Coordinates of C-alpha atoms in Angstrom, one line a residue:
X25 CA -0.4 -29.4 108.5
X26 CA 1.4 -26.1 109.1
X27 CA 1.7 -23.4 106.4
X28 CA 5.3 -22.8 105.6
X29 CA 5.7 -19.2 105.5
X30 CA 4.1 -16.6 107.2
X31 CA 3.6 -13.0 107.2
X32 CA 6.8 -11.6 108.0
X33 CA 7.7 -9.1 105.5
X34 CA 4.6 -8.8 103.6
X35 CA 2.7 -4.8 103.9
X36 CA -0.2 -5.3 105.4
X37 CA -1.6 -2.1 103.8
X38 CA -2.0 -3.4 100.6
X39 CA -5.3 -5.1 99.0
X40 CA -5.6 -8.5 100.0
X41 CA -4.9 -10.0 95.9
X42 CA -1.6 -7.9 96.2
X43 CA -1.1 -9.7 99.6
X44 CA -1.6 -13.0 98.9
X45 CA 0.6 -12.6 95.4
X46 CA 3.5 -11.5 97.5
X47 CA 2.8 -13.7 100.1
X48 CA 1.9 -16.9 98.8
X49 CA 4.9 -16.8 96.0
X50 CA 7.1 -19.7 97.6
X51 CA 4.3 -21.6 98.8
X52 CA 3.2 -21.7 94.7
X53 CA 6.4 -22.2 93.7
X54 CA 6.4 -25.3 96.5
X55 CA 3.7 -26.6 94.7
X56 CA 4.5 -26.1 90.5
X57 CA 7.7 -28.1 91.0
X58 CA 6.1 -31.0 92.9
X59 CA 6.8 -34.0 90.9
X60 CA 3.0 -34.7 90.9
X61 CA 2.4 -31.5 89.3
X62 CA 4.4 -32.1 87.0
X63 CA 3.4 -35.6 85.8
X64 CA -0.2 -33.5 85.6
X65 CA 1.5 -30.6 83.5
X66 CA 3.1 -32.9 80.8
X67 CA -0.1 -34.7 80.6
X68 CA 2.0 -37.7 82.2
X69 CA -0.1 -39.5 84.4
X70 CA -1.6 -42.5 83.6
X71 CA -5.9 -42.1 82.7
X72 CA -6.9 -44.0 85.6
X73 CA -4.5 -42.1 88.1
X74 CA -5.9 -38.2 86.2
X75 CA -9.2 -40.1 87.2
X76 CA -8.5 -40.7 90.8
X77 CA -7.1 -37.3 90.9
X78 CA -10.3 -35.8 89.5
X79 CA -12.0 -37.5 92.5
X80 CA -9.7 -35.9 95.1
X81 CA -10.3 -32.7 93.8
X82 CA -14.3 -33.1 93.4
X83 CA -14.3 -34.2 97.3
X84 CA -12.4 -30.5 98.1
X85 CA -14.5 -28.8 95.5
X86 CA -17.6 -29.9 97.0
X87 CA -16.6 -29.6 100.5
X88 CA -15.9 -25.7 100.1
X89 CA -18.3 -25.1 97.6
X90 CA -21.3 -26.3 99.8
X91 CA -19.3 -24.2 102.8
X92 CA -19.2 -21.1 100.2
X93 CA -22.8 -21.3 99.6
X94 CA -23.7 -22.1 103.8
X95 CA -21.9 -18.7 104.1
X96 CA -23.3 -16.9 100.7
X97 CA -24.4 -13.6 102.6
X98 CA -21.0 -13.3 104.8
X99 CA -19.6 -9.8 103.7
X100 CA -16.4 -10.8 103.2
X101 CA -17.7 -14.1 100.5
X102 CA -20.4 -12.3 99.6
X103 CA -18.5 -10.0 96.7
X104 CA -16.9 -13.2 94.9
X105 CA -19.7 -15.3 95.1
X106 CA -21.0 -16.5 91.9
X107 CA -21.6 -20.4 92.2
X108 CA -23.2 -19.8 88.4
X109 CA -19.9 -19.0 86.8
X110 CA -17.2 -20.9 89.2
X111 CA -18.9 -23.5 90.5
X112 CA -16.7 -26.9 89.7
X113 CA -18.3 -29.9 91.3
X114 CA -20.9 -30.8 89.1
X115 CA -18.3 -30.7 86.1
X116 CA -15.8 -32.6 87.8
X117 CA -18.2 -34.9 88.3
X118 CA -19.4 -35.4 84.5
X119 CA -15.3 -35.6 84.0
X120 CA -14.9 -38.5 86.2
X121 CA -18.2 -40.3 84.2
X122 CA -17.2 -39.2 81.0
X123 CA -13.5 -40.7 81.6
X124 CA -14.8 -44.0 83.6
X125 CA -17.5 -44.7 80.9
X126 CA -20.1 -45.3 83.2
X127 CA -23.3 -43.3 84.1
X128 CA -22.9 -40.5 86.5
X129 CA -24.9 -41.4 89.0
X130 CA -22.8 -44.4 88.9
X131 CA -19.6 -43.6 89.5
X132 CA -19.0 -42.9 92.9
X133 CA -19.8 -47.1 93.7
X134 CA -16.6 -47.7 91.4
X135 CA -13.8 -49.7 92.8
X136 CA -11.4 -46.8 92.3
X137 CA -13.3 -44.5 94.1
X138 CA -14.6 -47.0 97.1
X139 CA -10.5 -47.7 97.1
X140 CA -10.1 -43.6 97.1
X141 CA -12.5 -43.4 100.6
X142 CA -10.9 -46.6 102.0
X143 CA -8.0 -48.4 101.7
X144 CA -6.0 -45.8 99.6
X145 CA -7.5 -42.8 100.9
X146 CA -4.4 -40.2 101.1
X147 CA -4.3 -38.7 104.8
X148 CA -3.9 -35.1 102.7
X149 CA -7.7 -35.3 101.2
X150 CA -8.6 -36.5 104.9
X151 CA -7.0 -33.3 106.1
X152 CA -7.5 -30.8 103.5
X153 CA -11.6 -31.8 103.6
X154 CA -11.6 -31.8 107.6
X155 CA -9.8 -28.7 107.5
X156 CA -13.0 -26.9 105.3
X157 CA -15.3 -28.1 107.5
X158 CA -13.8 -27.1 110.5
X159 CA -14.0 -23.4 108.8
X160 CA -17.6 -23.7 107.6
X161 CA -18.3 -24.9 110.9
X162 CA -16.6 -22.2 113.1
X163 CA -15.9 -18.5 113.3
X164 CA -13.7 -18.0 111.2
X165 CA -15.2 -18.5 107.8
X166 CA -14.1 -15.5 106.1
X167 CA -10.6 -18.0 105.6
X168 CA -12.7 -20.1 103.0
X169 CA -11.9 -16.8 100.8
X170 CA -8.2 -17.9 100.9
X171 CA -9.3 -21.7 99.4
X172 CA -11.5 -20.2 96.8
X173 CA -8.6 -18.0 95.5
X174 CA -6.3 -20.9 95.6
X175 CA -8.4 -23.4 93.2
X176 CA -10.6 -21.0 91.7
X177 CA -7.8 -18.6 90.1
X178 CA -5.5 -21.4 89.2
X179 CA -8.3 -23.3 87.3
X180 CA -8.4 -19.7 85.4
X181 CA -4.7 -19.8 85.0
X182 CA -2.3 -23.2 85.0
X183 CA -5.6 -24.7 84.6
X184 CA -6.1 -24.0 81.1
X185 CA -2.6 -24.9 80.2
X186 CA -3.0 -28.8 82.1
X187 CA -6.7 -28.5 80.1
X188 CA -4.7 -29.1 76.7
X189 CA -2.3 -31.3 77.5
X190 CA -5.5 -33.8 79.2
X191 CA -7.0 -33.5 75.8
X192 CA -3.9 -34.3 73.9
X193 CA -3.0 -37.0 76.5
X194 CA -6.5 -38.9 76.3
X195 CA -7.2 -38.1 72.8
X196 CA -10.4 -35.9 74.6
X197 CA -12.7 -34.5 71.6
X198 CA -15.4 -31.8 71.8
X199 CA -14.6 -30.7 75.1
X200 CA -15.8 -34.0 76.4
X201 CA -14.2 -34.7 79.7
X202 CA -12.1 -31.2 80.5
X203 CA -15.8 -29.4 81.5
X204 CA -13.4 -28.8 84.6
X205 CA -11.3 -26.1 83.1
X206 CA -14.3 -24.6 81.5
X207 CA -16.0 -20.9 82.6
X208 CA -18.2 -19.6 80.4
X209 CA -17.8 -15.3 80.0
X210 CA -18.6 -12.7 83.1
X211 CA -22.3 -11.9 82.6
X212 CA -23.3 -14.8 80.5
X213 CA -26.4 -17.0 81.1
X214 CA -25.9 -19.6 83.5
X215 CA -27.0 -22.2 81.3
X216 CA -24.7 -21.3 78.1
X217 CA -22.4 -23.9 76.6
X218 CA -20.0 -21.2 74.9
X219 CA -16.7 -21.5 77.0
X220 CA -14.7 -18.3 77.6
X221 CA -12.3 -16.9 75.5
X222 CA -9.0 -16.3 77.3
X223 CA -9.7 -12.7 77.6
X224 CA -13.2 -13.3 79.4
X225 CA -11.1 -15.6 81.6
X226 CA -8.6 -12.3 82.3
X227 CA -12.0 -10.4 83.0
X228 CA -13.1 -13.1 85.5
X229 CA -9.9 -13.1 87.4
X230 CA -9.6 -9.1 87.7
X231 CA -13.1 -9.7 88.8
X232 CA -12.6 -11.9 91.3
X233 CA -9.5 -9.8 92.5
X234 CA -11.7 -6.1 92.9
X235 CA -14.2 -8.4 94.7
X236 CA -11.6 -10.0 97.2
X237 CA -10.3 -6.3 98.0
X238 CA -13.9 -5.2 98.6
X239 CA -14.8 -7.7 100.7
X240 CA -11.5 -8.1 102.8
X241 CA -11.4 -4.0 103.1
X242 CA -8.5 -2.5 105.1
X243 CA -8.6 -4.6 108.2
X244 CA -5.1 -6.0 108.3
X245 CA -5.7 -8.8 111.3
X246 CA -7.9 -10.5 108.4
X247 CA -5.7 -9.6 106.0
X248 CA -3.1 -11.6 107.7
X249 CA -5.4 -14.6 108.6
X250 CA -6.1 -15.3 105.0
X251 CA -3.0 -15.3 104.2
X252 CA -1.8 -17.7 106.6
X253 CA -4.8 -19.9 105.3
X254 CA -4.2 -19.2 101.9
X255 CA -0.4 -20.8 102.6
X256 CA -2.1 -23.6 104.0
X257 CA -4.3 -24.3 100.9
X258 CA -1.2 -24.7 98.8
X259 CA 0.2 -26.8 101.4
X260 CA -2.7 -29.0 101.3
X261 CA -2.8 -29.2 97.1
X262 CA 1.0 -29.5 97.4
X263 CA 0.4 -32.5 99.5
X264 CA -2.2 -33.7 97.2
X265 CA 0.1 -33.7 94.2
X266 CA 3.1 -35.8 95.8
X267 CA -0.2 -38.8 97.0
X268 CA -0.2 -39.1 92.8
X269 CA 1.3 -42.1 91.5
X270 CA 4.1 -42.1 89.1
X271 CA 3.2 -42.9 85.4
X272 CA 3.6 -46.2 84.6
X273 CA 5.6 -45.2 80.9
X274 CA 7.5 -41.8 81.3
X275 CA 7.2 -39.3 78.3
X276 CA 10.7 -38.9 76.3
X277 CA 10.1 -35.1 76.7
X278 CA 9.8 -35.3 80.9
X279 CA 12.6 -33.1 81.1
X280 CA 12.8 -31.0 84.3
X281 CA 11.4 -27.6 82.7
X282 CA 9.3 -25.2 84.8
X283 CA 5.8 -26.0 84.4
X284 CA 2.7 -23.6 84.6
X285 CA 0.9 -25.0 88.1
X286 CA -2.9 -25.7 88.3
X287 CA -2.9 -23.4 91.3
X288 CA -3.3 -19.9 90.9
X289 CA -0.9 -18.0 89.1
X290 CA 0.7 -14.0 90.0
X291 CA -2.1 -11.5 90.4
X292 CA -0.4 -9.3 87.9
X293 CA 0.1 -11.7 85.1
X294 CA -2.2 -12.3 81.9
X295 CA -3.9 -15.5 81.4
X296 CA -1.4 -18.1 79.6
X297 CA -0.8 -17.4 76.2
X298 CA -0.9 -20.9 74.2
X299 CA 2.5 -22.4 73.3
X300 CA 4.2 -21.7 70.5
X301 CA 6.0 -25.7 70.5
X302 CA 4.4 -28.5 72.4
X303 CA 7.2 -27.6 75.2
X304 CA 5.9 -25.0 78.3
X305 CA 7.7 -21.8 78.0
X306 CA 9.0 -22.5 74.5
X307 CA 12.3 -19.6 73.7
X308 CA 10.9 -16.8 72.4
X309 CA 11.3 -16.2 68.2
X310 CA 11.3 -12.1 67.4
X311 CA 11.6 -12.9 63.7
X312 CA 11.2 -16.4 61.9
X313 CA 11.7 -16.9 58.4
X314 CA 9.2 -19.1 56.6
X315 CA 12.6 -20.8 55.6
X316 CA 16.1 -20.2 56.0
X317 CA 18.0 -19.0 53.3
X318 CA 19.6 -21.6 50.6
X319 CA 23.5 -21.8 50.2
X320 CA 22.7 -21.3 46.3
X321 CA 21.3 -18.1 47.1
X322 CA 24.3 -17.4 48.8
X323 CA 26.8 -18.6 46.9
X324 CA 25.3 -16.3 43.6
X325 CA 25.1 -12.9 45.8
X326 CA 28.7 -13.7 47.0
X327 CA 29.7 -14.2 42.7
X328 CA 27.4 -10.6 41.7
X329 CA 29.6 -8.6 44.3
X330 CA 32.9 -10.2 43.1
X331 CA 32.3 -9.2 39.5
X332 CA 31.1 -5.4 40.5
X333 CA 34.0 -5.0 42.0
X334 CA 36.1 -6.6 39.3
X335 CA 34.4 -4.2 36.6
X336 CA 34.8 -1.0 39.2
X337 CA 38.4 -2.1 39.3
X338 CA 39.1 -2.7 35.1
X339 CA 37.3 0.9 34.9
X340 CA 39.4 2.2 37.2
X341 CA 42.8 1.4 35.6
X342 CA 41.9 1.7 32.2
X343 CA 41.2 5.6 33.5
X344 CA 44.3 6.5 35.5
X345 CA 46.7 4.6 32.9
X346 CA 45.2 6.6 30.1
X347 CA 43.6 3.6 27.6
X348 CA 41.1 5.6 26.8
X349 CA 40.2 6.9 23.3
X350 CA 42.3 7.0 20.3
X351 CA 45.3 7.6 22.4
X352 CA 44.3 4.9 24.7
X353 CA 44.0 2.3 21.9
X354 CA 47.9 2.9 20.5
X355 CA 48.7 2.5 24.4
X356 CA 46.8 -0.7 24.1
X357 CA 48.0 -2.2 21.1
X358 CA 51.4 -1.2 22.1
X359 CA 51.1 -3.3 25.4
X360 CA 49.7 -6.0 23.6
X361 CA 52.7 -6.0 21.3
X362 CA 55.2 -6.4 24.0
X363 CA 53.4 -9.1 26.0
X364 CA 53.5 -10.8 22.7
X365 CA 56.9 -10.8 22.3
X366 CA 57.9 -11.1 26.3
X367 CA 55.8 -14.7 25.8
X368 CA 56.9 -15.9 22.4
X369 CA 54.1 -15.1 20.3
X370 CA 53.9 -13.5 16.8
X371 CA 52.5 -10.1 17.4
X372 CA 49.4 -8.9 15.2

């Protein structure tokens, strides 16, 4: 599988997160509007097929995880390497048991996942895994940087949007199931069970971005290399979204709306603020009554202005025609008595 971009146009000079922003933009953009990742997005896909994606995914995870840890001291992995805080096997892992209802050390001799390595085994998992261990296995291992930033920051980022809609999907309580999409704060003891708020997860991805910059340095060849490879790792999860099966009953709200990917998201952005609506990128509201106003309301504002201006107006002419004091009242009674006789009536 060839990456379909390349390096043309991108500045070389800049750190390697800049880079791989600029440079991996279509690629991402390739893989957010995938129809799988879509079904994924709107929590769409049926619970057997979110479990046999889970199982592709554990397969990549633990491929480049156990090459990531084979190549712990390599100064270029070294910076980002913290298996305590992104490690993801082992919770994809107590996903997949949690969601199958069977014991963990169980699950792997299920039929779905014997079907996964066998019969139905998508050629993309084939390649994406063979393609990891050709890199753990070779010289050019400072590429598995560009795989790590590919899951890794878009479990920080699209991840946590797909992470509610599973648990609204599967009616998922306590966490149970989505341990996934959790990272518990920079700096916090490996074994805590509080999940990060989204500013720790902000923290963790600027993190993760001063340590790729560090490690990479200035040297543009490798600059360029992960790039390429980090095109190639959307490629591969690109590929891995359209081996998804369609849902077998489609949502009434699958409209074709932009969707936030589970692959990494622009290094300048802020982690996803939750929805306002159940619908991604609901229309922004700068003011919202608690309720609109009534037509009673209205109608009585509309009746106090009339009758100002009726009263301003009265005033007005009483003034200028002179019916004011005792003068005013003869020209009064005198303009009654004529409108009384004009009409017929028998004047006071």
């Amino acid at each position: 599988m060839a990456g379909k971009s390349s390096t043309t146009g991108v500045d070389l000079s800049l750190p390697i997160a800049d880079i791989l922003r600029k440079g991996t933009a279509e690629a991402h953009e390739r893989a957010e509007h995938s129809q799988g990742a879509k079904w994924l997005a709107r929590g769409e896909l049926d619970k057997e097929e979110y479990v046999r994606f889970l199982m592709m995914v554990y397969h990549v995870y633990d491929a480049f995880e156990r090459a990531l840890e084979q190549h712990a001291t390599h100064p270029v992995l070294s910076p980002t390497h913290n298996p305590g805080l992104f490690a993801r096997t082992a919770s994809i892992s107590a996903d997949i048991s949690y969601l199958l209802g069977v014991p963990e050390a169980s699950w792997k001799t299920h039929p779905l996942h014997v079907a996964l390595l066998t019969t139905a085994s998508p050629p993309a998992l084939t390649q994406y895994v063979a393609r990891i261990e050709e890199l753990a296995a070779g010289p050019d291992s400072a590429r598995l940087l560009a795989h790590a930033y590919v899951r890794y920051l878009g479990d920080l980022s699209g991840g946590q949007f797909i992470r509610r809609r599973i648990v609204k999907a599967y009616g998922l309580e306590d966490g149970a199931g989505v341990s996934f999409y959790d990272f518990r704060p920079l700096g916090g003891a490996s074994a805590s069970s509080t999940s990060g708020t989204m500013g720790d997860l902000k923290k963790i991805k600027e993190w993760y971005r001063e340590g790729m910059n560090a490690g990479v340095g200035d040297d543009a060849e490798l600059k360029a290399a992960i790039l390429d490879e980090a095109q190639l790792a959307f490629d591969y999860n690109t590929a891995l979204f359209d081996a998804l099966n369609p849902p077998s009953t489609t949502s009434s709200s699958s409209s074709d709306v932009e969707i936030e990917s589970s692959l990494h998201s622009p290094v300048v952005s802020s982690p996803p603020t939750p929805p306002a609506t159940d619908l991604p990128h609901a229309p922004k509201v700068l003011f919202e009554a608690s309720e609109p106003p009534s037509e009673d309301r209205l109608v009585s504002l509309s009746s106090v202005i009339a009758l100002v201006v009726a009263l301003s107006l009265t005033h007005f002419v009483l003034v200028v025609g002179g019916f004011t004091g005792e003068r005013g009242m003869y020209k009064f009674e005198r303009v009654q008595h004529w409108l009384s006789s004009v009409l017929g009536g028998n004047p006071a």
